Tab-separated table of C-alpha atoms in Angstrom:
chain	number	residue	atom	x	y	z
L	8	MET	CA	0.000	0.000	0.000
L	9	SER	CA	1.314	3.473	-0.857
L	10	CYS	CA	1.881	6.101	1.805
L	11	ARG	CA	-0.982	8.091	0.295
L	12	GLY	CA	-3.315	5.073	0.462
L	13	PHE	CA	-2.286	4.355	4.035
L	14	LEU	CA	-2.929	7.963	4.997
L	15	CYS	CA	-6.393	7.879	3.392
L	16	LEU	CA	-7.193	4.679	5.282
L	17	GLN	CA	-6.118	6.278	8.534
L	18	LEU	CA	-8.243	9.336	7.840
L	19	SER	CA	-11.244	7.152	6.964
L	20	LEU	CA	-10.873	5.085	10.116
L	21	GLY	CA	-10.352	8.245	12.123
L	22	ARG	CA	-13.586	9.756	10.806
L	23	ARG	CA	-15.515	6.566	11.566
L	24	LEU	CA	-14.083	6.396	15.072
L	25	ALA	CA	-14.884	10.056	15.652
L	26	ALA	CA	-18.454	9.566	14.402
L	27	TRP	CA	-18.888	6.511	16.631
L	28	LEU	CA	-17.543	8.382	19.654
L	29	LEU	CA	-19.833	11.337	18.985
L	30	ALA	CA	-22.860	9.030	18.662
L	31	ALA	CA	-21.934	7.219	21.860
L	32	LEU	CA	-21.412	10.522	23.653
L	33	ALA	CA	-24.807	11.759	22.450
L	34	VAL	CA	-26.518	8.658	23.849
L	35	VAL	CA	-24.739	8.996	27.190
L	36	CYS	CA	-25.463	12.704	27.456
L	37	SER	CA	-29.131	12.324	26.496
L	38	ALA	CA	-29.619	9.541	29.022
L	39	ALA	CA	-27.864	11.505	31.769
L	40	ALA	CA	-29.851	14.642	30.992
L	41	ALA	CA	-33.245	12.955	30.605
L	42	GLU	CA	-36.098	15.301	31.453
L	43	VAL	CA	-39.254	14.502	29.535
L	44	THR	CA	-42.729	15.898	30.220
L	45	PHE	CA	-45.725	14.509	28.350
L	46	LEU	CA	-49.514	14.211	28.644
L	47	VAL	CA	-51.664	11.077	28.480
L	48	THR	CA	-55.360	10.563	27.835
L	49	SER	CA	-57.685	7.932	26.425
L	50	ASP	CA	-61.251	7.201	25.407
L	51	CYS	CA	-62.038	10.442	23.589
L	52	HIS	CA	-65.095	8.747	22.037
L	53	TYR	CA	-65.658	11.560	19.545
L	54	ASP	CA	-69.238	11.352	18.340
L	55	ALA	CA	-71.241	12.575	15.355
L	56	LEU	CA	-74.929	12.910	14.563
L	57	GLU	CA	-75.678	12.141	18.238
L	58	ASN	CA	-74.157	12.953	21.644
L	59	GLU	CA	-71.986	15.674	20.109
L	60	ASP	CA	-71.902	17.545	23.435
L	61	ARG	CA	-69.056	15.179	24.381
L	62	ASN	CA	-66.939	16.717	21.621
L	63	GLN	CA	-67.143	20.113	23.307
L	64	ARG	CA	-66.060	18.576	26.616
L	65	ASN	CA	-63.084	17.013	24.824
L	66	ARG	CA	-62.198	20.399	23.345
L	67	GLU	CA	-62.206	21.967	26.817
L	68	THR	CA	-59.658	19.357	27.881
L	69	VAL	CA	-57.454	20.019	24.846
L	70	GLU	CA	-57.521	23.729	25.650
L	71	GLN	CA	-56.326	22.942	29.186
L	72	MET	CA	-53.547	20.774	27.731
L	73	ASN	CA	-52.425	23.800	25.712
L	74	ARG	CA	-52.248	25.895	28.892
L	75	ILE	CA	-50.478	23.310	31.058
L	76	GLY	CA	-47.131	25.107	30.693
L	77	SER	CA	-48.551	27.959	32.794
L	78	VAL	CA	-49.619	25.569	35.593
L	79	ARG	CA	-47.547	24.354	38.557
L	80	TRP	CA	-47.213	20.820	39.839
L	81	PRO	CA	-49.259	20.054	42.979
L	82	ASP	CA	-47.454	21.065	46.176
L	83	GLN	CA	-47.009	17.389	47.118
L	84	LEU	CA	-44.976	16.930	43.915
L	85	GLY	CA	-42.812	20.018	44.321
L	86	GLY	CA	-45.029	22.910	43.255
L	87	ASP	CA	-42.649	24.010	40.484
L	88	PRO	CA	-43.780	25.044	36.974
L	89	ILE	CA	-44.691	22.243	34.568
L	90	ALA	CA	-42.326	22.082	31.608
L	91	GLY	CA	-43.648	22.197	28.060
L	92	PRO	CA	-44.882	18.739	27.000
L	93	ARG	CA	-43.110	16.811	24.229
L	94	GLY	CA	-46.405	15.317	23.097
L	95	VAL	CA	-49.730	13.724	24.006
L	96	LEU	CA	-50.357	9.966	24.143
L	97	VAL	CA	-53.920	8.897	23.229
L	98	LEU	CA	-54.658	5.299	24.153
L	99	GLY	CA	-57.547	4.157	22.017
L	100	ASP	CA	-61.287	4.603	21.604
L	101	VAL	CA	-60.477	7.771	19.732
L	102	ILE	CA	-63.917	7.652	18.120
L	103	ASP	CA	-67.145	6.070	19.347
L	104	ASP	CA	-68.331	4.150	16.287
L	105	GLY	CA	-65.563	2.924	14.019
L	106	ASP	CA	-67.743	1.129	11.487
L	107	ARG	CA	-71.323	2.387	11.564
L	108	MET	CA	-73.791	4.212	9.347
L	109	LEU	CA	-76.408	6.511	10.878
L	110	ASN	CA	-79.107	8.281	8.881
L	111	GLY	CA	-77.258	7.426	5.683
L	112	GLN	CA	-73.975	8.970	6.838
L	113	ASN	CA	-70.705	7.313	7.820
L	114	GLN	CA	-70.579	8.046	11.518
L	115	GLY	CA	-66.970	6.957	12.072
L	116	ALA	CA	-65.613	9.174	9.296
L	117	LEU	CA	-67.391	12.209	10.747
L	118	GLN	CA	-66.157	11.396	14.259
L	119	TRP	CA	-62.601	11.114	12.947
L	120	LYS	CA	-62.831	14.631	11.494
L	121	TYR	CA	-63.724	15.946	14.947
L	122	PHE	CA	-60.679	14.186	16.413
L	123	LEU	CA	-58.400	15.653	13.741
L	124	ALA	CA	-59.742	19.166	14.327
L	125	ASP	CA	-58.847	18.980	18.017
L	126	PHE	CA	-55.712	16.802	18.129
L	127	GLY	CA	-54.196	17.179	14.654
L	128	LEU	CA	-50.907	15.337	14.106
L	129	ASP	CA	-47.831	17.394	14.882
L	130	GLY	CA	-48.966	20.377	16.957
L	131	ALA	CA	-49.413	22.628	13.930
L	132	ASP	CA	-52.564	21.357	12.215
L	133	GLY	CA	-55.186	21.159	14.981
L	134	LEU	CA	-56.230	22.846	18.210
L	135	LEU	CA	-53.608	20.905	20.193
L	136	LYS	CA	-50.200	22.616	20.321
L	137	TYR	CA	-48.186	19.400	20.727
L	138	PRO	CA	-47.602	16.270	18.620
L	139	VAL	CA	-50.045	13.439	19.268
L	140	PHE	CA	-49.321	9.689	19.367
L	141	GLU	CA	-52.616	7.783	19.174
L	142	GLY	CA	-53.506	4.114	19.105
L	143	TRP	CA	-56.737	2.274	18.413
L	144	GLY	CA	-59.218	0.739	20.864
L	145	ASN	CA	-62.208	-1.563	20.637
L	146	HIS	CA	-64.546	1.267	19.553
L	147	ASP	CA	-62.328	2.356	16.672
L	148	GLY	CA	-63.288	-0.374	14.226
L	149	PRO	CA	-61.793	-3.448	12.544
L	150	PRO	CA	-58.559	-3.755	10.533
L	151	PRO	CA	-58.371	-2.270	7.025
L	152	GLY	CA	-60.271	-4.401	4.547
L	153	LEU	CA	-62.757	-5.736	7.099
L	154	GLN	CA	-64.800	-2.559	7.524
L	155	ARG	CA	-68.313	-2.677	6.096
L	156	HIS	CA	-68.890	1.002	5.323
L	157	GLY	CA	-65.687	2.315	3.754
L	158	PHE	CA	-63.989	4.153	6.630
L	159	SER	CA	-61.116	2.551	8.581
L	160	MET	CA	-59.539	4.323	11.543
L	161	GLN	CA	-56.668	1.823	11.419
L	162	ALA	CA	-55.986	2.756	7.790
L	163	GLU	CA	-55.808	6.382	8.913
L	164	LEU	CA	-53.379	5.354	11.663
L	165	GLN	CA	-51.163	3.630	9.091
L	166	ARG	CA	-51.092	6.778	6.974
L	167	ARG	CA	-50.296	8.970	9.978
L	168	ASN	CA	-47.504	6.651	11.090
L	169	GLN	CA	-45.913	7.011	7.655
L	170	LEU	CA	-45.977	10.779	8.147
L	171	ARG	CA	-44.559	10.476	11.665
L	172	LYS	CA	-41.771	8.285	10.350
L	173	GLN	CA	-40.986	10.796	7.601
L	174	LYS	CA	-40.921	13.654	10.109
L	175	GLY	CA	-38.645	11.675	12.437
L	176	SER	CA	-41.071	11.774	15.363
L	177	ILE	CA	-41.124	7.958	15.621
L	178	GLY	CA	-38.358	5.470	14.944
L	179	ASN	CA	-39.699	1.938	14.580
L	180	VAL	CA	-42.981	0.849	12.974
L	181	CYS	CA	-44.329	-2.684	12.640
L	182	PRO	CA	-44.691	-4.158	9.111
L	183	LYS	CA	-48.437	-3.442	9.122
L	184	GLY	CA	-47.777	0.190	10.039
L	185	LEU	CA	-49.792	0.090	13.279
L	186	HIS	CA	-47.575	-0.473	16.349
L	187	TYR	CA	-44.676	1.935	16.747
L	188	SER	CA	-41.970	3.220	19.076
L	189	TRP	CA	-39.746	6.250	19.595
L	190	ASP	CA	-37.227	7.767	22.016
L	191	TRP	CA	-37.320	10.969	24.034
L	192	ASP	CA	-34.042	11.754	25.831
L	193	GLY	CA	-33.055	8.104	25.990
L	194	ILE	CA	-36.485	7.010	27.296
L	195	HIS	CA	-38.078	4.401	25.020
L	196	PHE	CA	-41.837	4.631	24.301
L	197	VAL	CA	-43.878	1.856	22.653
L	198	GLN	CA	-47.464	2.254	21.365
L	199	LEU	CA	-49.109	-1.206	21.362
L	200	ASN	CA	-52.644	-0.132	20.430
L	201	LEU	CA	-55.469	-2.467	21.530
L	202	PHE	CA	-53.536	-4.844	23.825
L	203	PRO	CA	-50.115	-6.552	23.859
L	204	ALA	CA	-50.833	-9.991	22.421
L	205	ASP	CA	-50.405	-11.427	18.943
L	206	GLN	CA	-53.912	-12.693	18.149
L	207	PRO	CA	-57.354	-13.036	19.759
L	208	HIS	CA	-57.587	-15.737	22.440
L	209	PRO	CA	-60.129	-18.486	21.593
L	210	GLU	CA	-61.720	-18.222	25.057
L	211	VAL	CA	-62.447	-14.497	24.702
L	212	LYS	CA	-65.883	-14.220	23.119
L	213	TYR	CA	-65.689	-10.833	21.451
L	214	SER	CA	-65.637	-10.148	17.713
L	215	PRO	CA	-62.233	-11.363	16.437
L	216	ALA	CA	-62.183	-8.603	13.825
L	217	TYR	CA	-62.671	-5.791	16.326
L	218	HIS	CA	-60.438	-7.370	18.993
L	219	ASP	CA	-57.420	-8.520	17.002
L	220	PRO	CA	-54.161	-7.169	18.537
L	221	GLN	CA	-52.361	-7.870	15.241
L	222	GLY	CA	-48.979	-9.035	16.468
L	223	ALA	CA	-48.451	-6.394	19.156
L	224	LEU	CA	-46.562	-8.695	21.540
L	225	GLY	CA	-44.216	-9.947	18.837
L	226	PHE	CA	-43.512	-6.369	17.822
L	227	LEU	CA	-42.810	-5.440	21.451
L	228	ARG	CA	-40.377	-8.307	21.988
L	229	LYS	CA	-38.379	-7.531	18.869
L	230	ASP	CA	-38.490	-3.788	19.429
L	231	LEU	CA	-37.172	-3.993	23.000
L	232	GLU	CA	-34.503	-6.502	22.070
L	233	THR	CA	-33.310	-4.331	19.188
L	234	HIS	CA	-33.699	-0.811	20.567
L	235	VAL	CA	-33.252	-1.259	24.333
L	236	GLY	CA	-31.363	-4.512	24.836
L	237	ARG	CA	-29.295	-4.581	28.026
L	238	SER	CA	-28.951	-0.804	28.264
L	239	GLY	CA	-31.225	-0.538	31.319
L	240	ARG	CA	-32.734	2.666	30.008
L	241	PRO	CA	-36.341	3.473	30.983
L	242	VAL	CA	-39.215	2.015	28.968
L	243	VAL	CA	-42.776	3.419	28.826
L	244	LEU	CA	-45.538	1.237	27.365
L	245	MET	CA	-49.073	2.076	26.310
L	246	HIS	CA	-52.149	0.186	25.119
L	247	HIS	CA	-55.921	0.363	25.439
L	248	TYR	CA	-57.046	-2.617	27.543
L	249	ASP	CA	-56.461	-2.681	31.295
L	250	LEU	CA	-54.438	-5.039	33.507
L	251	GLN	CA	-56.999	-5.471	36.291
L	252	GLY	CA	-58.436	-8.829	35.263
L	253	SER	CA	-60.496	-7.593	32.330
L	254	ASN	CA	-62.289	-10.266	30.303
L	255	TRP	CA	-61.464	-8.382	27.103
L	256	TRP	CA	-58.233	-10.377	26.948
L	257	HIS	CA	-57.071	-13.571	28.607
L	258	ASP	CA	-54.968	-14.126	31.744
L	259	GLN	CA	-52.563	-16.229	29.679
L	260	GLN	CA	-51.971	-13.267	27.392
L	261	ARG	CA	-51.319	-10.955	30.327
L	262	GLN	CA	-48.836	-13.459	31.762
L	263	GLN	CA	-47.006	-13.676	28.420
L	264	TYR	CA	-46.886	-9.888	28.354
L	265	ARG	CA	-45.355	-9.713	31.832
L	266	GLU	CA	-42.761	-12.360	30.970
L	267	ALA	CA	-41.713	-10.377	27.907
L	268	LEU	CA	-41.040	-7.336	30.114
L	269	GLU	CA	-38.889	-9.128	32.679
L	270	PRO	CA	-35.446	-8.193	31.248
L	271	TYR	CA	-36.265	-4.482	30.918
L	272	ASN	CA	-36.540	-1.360	33.057
L	273	VAL	CA	-40.250	-0.650	32.528
L	274	VAL	CA	-41.014	2.477	34.547
L	275	ALA	CA	-44.701	2.863	33.599
L	276	ILE	CA	-47.553	1.267	31.672
L	277	PHE	CA	-50.418	3.524	30.559
L	278	HIS	CA	-53.817	2.245	29.414
L	279	GLY	CA	-57.417	3.327	29.026
L	280	HIS	CA	-60.732	1.457	28.683
L	281	THR	CA	-61.837	1.570	32.354
L	282	ALA	CA	-62.053	4.045	35.250
L	283	THR	CA	-59.174	6.408	36.062
L	284	ASP	CA	-56.669	4.919	38.519
L	285	VAL	CA	-53.017	4.461	39.521
L	286	TYR	CA	-52.054	0.972	40.705
L	287	ARG	CA	-49.347	-1.700	40.785
L	288	TRP	CA	-49.420	-4.791	38.572
L	289	LYS	CA	-46.857	-7.544	39.076
L	290	GLY	CA	-44.307	-5.056	40.389
L	291	LEU	CA	-44.928	-2.334	37.785
L	292	ASP	CA	-46.569	1.099	37.984
L	293	VAL	CA	-49.740	1.214	35.888
L	294	ILE	CA	-51.810	4.297	35.106
L	295	ASN	CA	-55.385	4.086	33.849
L	296	THR	CA	-55.856	7.375	32.069
L	297	GLY	CA	-59.647	7.732	32.003
L	298	GLN	CA	-61.770	9.685	29.505
L	299	THR	CA	-60.569	12.785	27.692
L	300	GLU	CA	-63.725	14.722	28.487
L	301	ASN	CA	-62.876	14.506	32.209
L	302	GLY	CA	-59.126	15.180	32.234
L	303	PHE	CA	-55.621	13.894	31.477
L	304	PHE	CA	-52.386	12.862	33.181
L	305	VAL	CA	-49.303	15.060	33.318
L	306	VAL	CA	-46.091	13.001	33.514
L	307	GLN	CA	-42.440	13.919	33.955
L	308	ILE	CA	-39.605	11.390	33.781
L	309	THR	CA	-35.977	12.246	34.499
L	310	ASP	CA	-32.972	10.000	34.996
L	311	LYS	CA	-33.758	9.914	38.734
L	312	ARG	CA	-37.495	10.413	39.157
L	313	MET	CA	-40.962	9.903	37.732
L	314	ARG	CA	-43.797	12.096	38.913
L	315	LEU	CA	-47.315	12.273	37.574
L	316	ALA	CA	-50.738	13.623	38.467
L	317	TYR	CA	-54.245	13.593	37.046
L	318	ARG	CA	-55.479	17.022	35.944
L	319	TYR	CA	-59.261	16.862	36.062
L	320	LYS	CA	-62.411	18.942	35.928
L	321	LEU	CA	-63.820	19.710	39.378
L	322	HIS	CA	-67.448	18.822	38.756
L	323	LYS	CA	-70.196	19.782	41.163
L	324	TRP	CA	-73.517	18.063	41.612
L	325	GLU	CA	-76.434	20.495	41.725
L	326	PRO	CA	-80.233	20.178	41.427
L	327	GLY	CA	-81.467	20.429	37.854
L	328	PRO	CA	-84.762	21.915	36.579
L	329	ASP	CA	-86.494	18.610	37.270
L	330	GLY	CA	-85.126	18.476	40.826
L	331	LYS	CA	-82.705	15.654	40.043
L	332	ARG	CA	-78.991	16.118	40.735
L	333	GLN	CA	-76.976	17.021	37.659
L	334	ARG	CA	-73.257	17.329	37.098
L	335	HIS	CA	-72.032	20.870	36.556
L	336	TRP	CA	-68.596	22.254	35.723
L	337	ASP	CA	-67.680	25.910	36.261
L	338	GLY	CA	-64.292	25.777	34.525
L	339	THR	CA	-62.243	24.862	37.617
L	340	TRP	CA	-59.468	22.259	37.377
L	341	GLY	CA	-57.910	20.223	40.184
L	342	TRP	CA	-55.379	17.456	40.891
L	343	ARG	CA	-55.654	13.909	42.176
L	344	LEU	CA	-53.995	10.497	41.717
L	345	LEU	CA	-50.476	11.741	42.448
L	346	LEU	CA	-47.416	9.526	42.100
L	347	ASP	CA	-43.804	10.398	42.955
L	348	ARG	CA	-41.390	7.566	42.230
L	349	ARG	CA	-37.613	7.467	42.555
L	350	LEU	CA	-36.201	5.587	39.590
L	351	PRO	CA	-33.469	2.981	40.038
L	352	THR	CA	-29.862	3.740	39.215
L	353	SER	CA	-27.944	1.552	36.789
L	354	GLY	CA	-26.152	-0.029	39.747
L	355	GLU	CA	-29.442	-0.934	41.427
L	356	LEU	CA	-30.718	-2.414	38.186
L	357	ASN	CA	-27.634	-4.590	37.912
L	358	ARG	CA	-28.016	-5.790	41.505
L	359	GLY	CA	-31.791	-6.112	41.362
L	360	ALA	CA	-31.950	-3.865	44.439
L	361	ILE	CA	-34.873	-1.571	43.628
L	362	ASP	CA	-36.982	-0.017	46.378
L	363	TYR	CA	-40.473	1.203	45.488
L	364	PRO	CA	-41.833	3.563	48.146
L	365	ALA	CA	-45.542	4.207	48.434
L	366	ALA	CA	-47.190	6.661	46.068
L	367	VAL	CA	-47.671	10.257	47.211
L	368	GLY	CA	-51.237	11.469	47.670
L	369	ASN	CA	-52.683	8.658	45.574
L	370	THR	CA	-56.324	9.588	46.078
C-alpha cells in the first residue's frame, strides 16, 4: 500500500471512530440529561350525529392541555412550573363508532374529522399545540379491509404513522404500520394499540375482527430486544385494555406480556378502557388514564425520578330543573392520583436492588 493510500485509510478510520464516539457521547449525554414531560389521555369517544356535546367537553380538555405550561405541579410533587410537554399519548377509543352508518352517513368518518380538528398530528394542524401519538381501541373499528362502510380508523393510523416516520417523530414501525416506538431523551416509548398480544384468544368471546391485537406482543419483543437490549434505560408502554383482570383479553396473554417485560426497566404502563386509577401490577406502575372529556395525566420522567398527576375537571352536583342532581362544571381544574417515584440507578438495576416507596397522595 502506498503512503498516500495508508494515509487515506487512517483518515477514513479516524472519521468513523470520531463519528462513533460522537454518537456514543450523544446517547450517554441524552440519558444523563433525561427530562421529559408529556400528557396522556384515552377514550375520547368523539361522536357525530348524536351525543356531540361530548366533543365540546373534549375540546375543553385540549384547551387545558395547551395551557399546562402555565400551571404548577401540585405542592405534594414540588409545586414548580410544569415544563412544556413533548407530546400527548392517546390510548384508544379515539372515536365512538368505528364502522357504523347513521341516517345514511358514515358516523366513524365524521367522528374522525372531529378528532383531527382537536388533536391534529404534529402540533401545527389542529387545536392541540403538541404532537399526538394515538392508538386504536375496541370502539375504533376493525382492521383495514374488514370494515363494512368504507372508513377505517386503522388505515388512517397507518397513513399517519408514515408521516410520523418521515418527520422523524417515531423510529420503529411494525410491518403493518400500526404499532410503533420512539425515544425521548433516551427514554423508550412503545405504542401497542389495543392490547399486547399477537392474536385473539379463543376463550375471549368478542368479535375477532374488532379485537385482534395484530402481532403487538411480537412487535414489542423484537423492538425492545433491538432498541433497548441490556442498556437498562427506561421504557414506557401504552395500550388500550387494562391489567386489572379484564375479560377483554385472557390471563394467559397478560402473563405472556409480563414475561416479555422481565429483562427491561419498565417504569410505567399507561392504558385506558376503564375508570381512572393508579395501581401496581406484578411489580410495575400502571396508570389508567380515564376519559378525555374529564381530564388527562401530566407526567415527567428524568434520569432519577418519575412524577405524575391527574389534571381533572372539578365537577359539582347540583339540582337540575327537574329536581334531580346534575353534574355541573364551572371551569375549575384540580389534581388527584399523584405519584412520585424514585427511579433505580444503573447499579441498582444490575443488583436487582430496587426499592419502590408508596405513592404520594394517591387519592
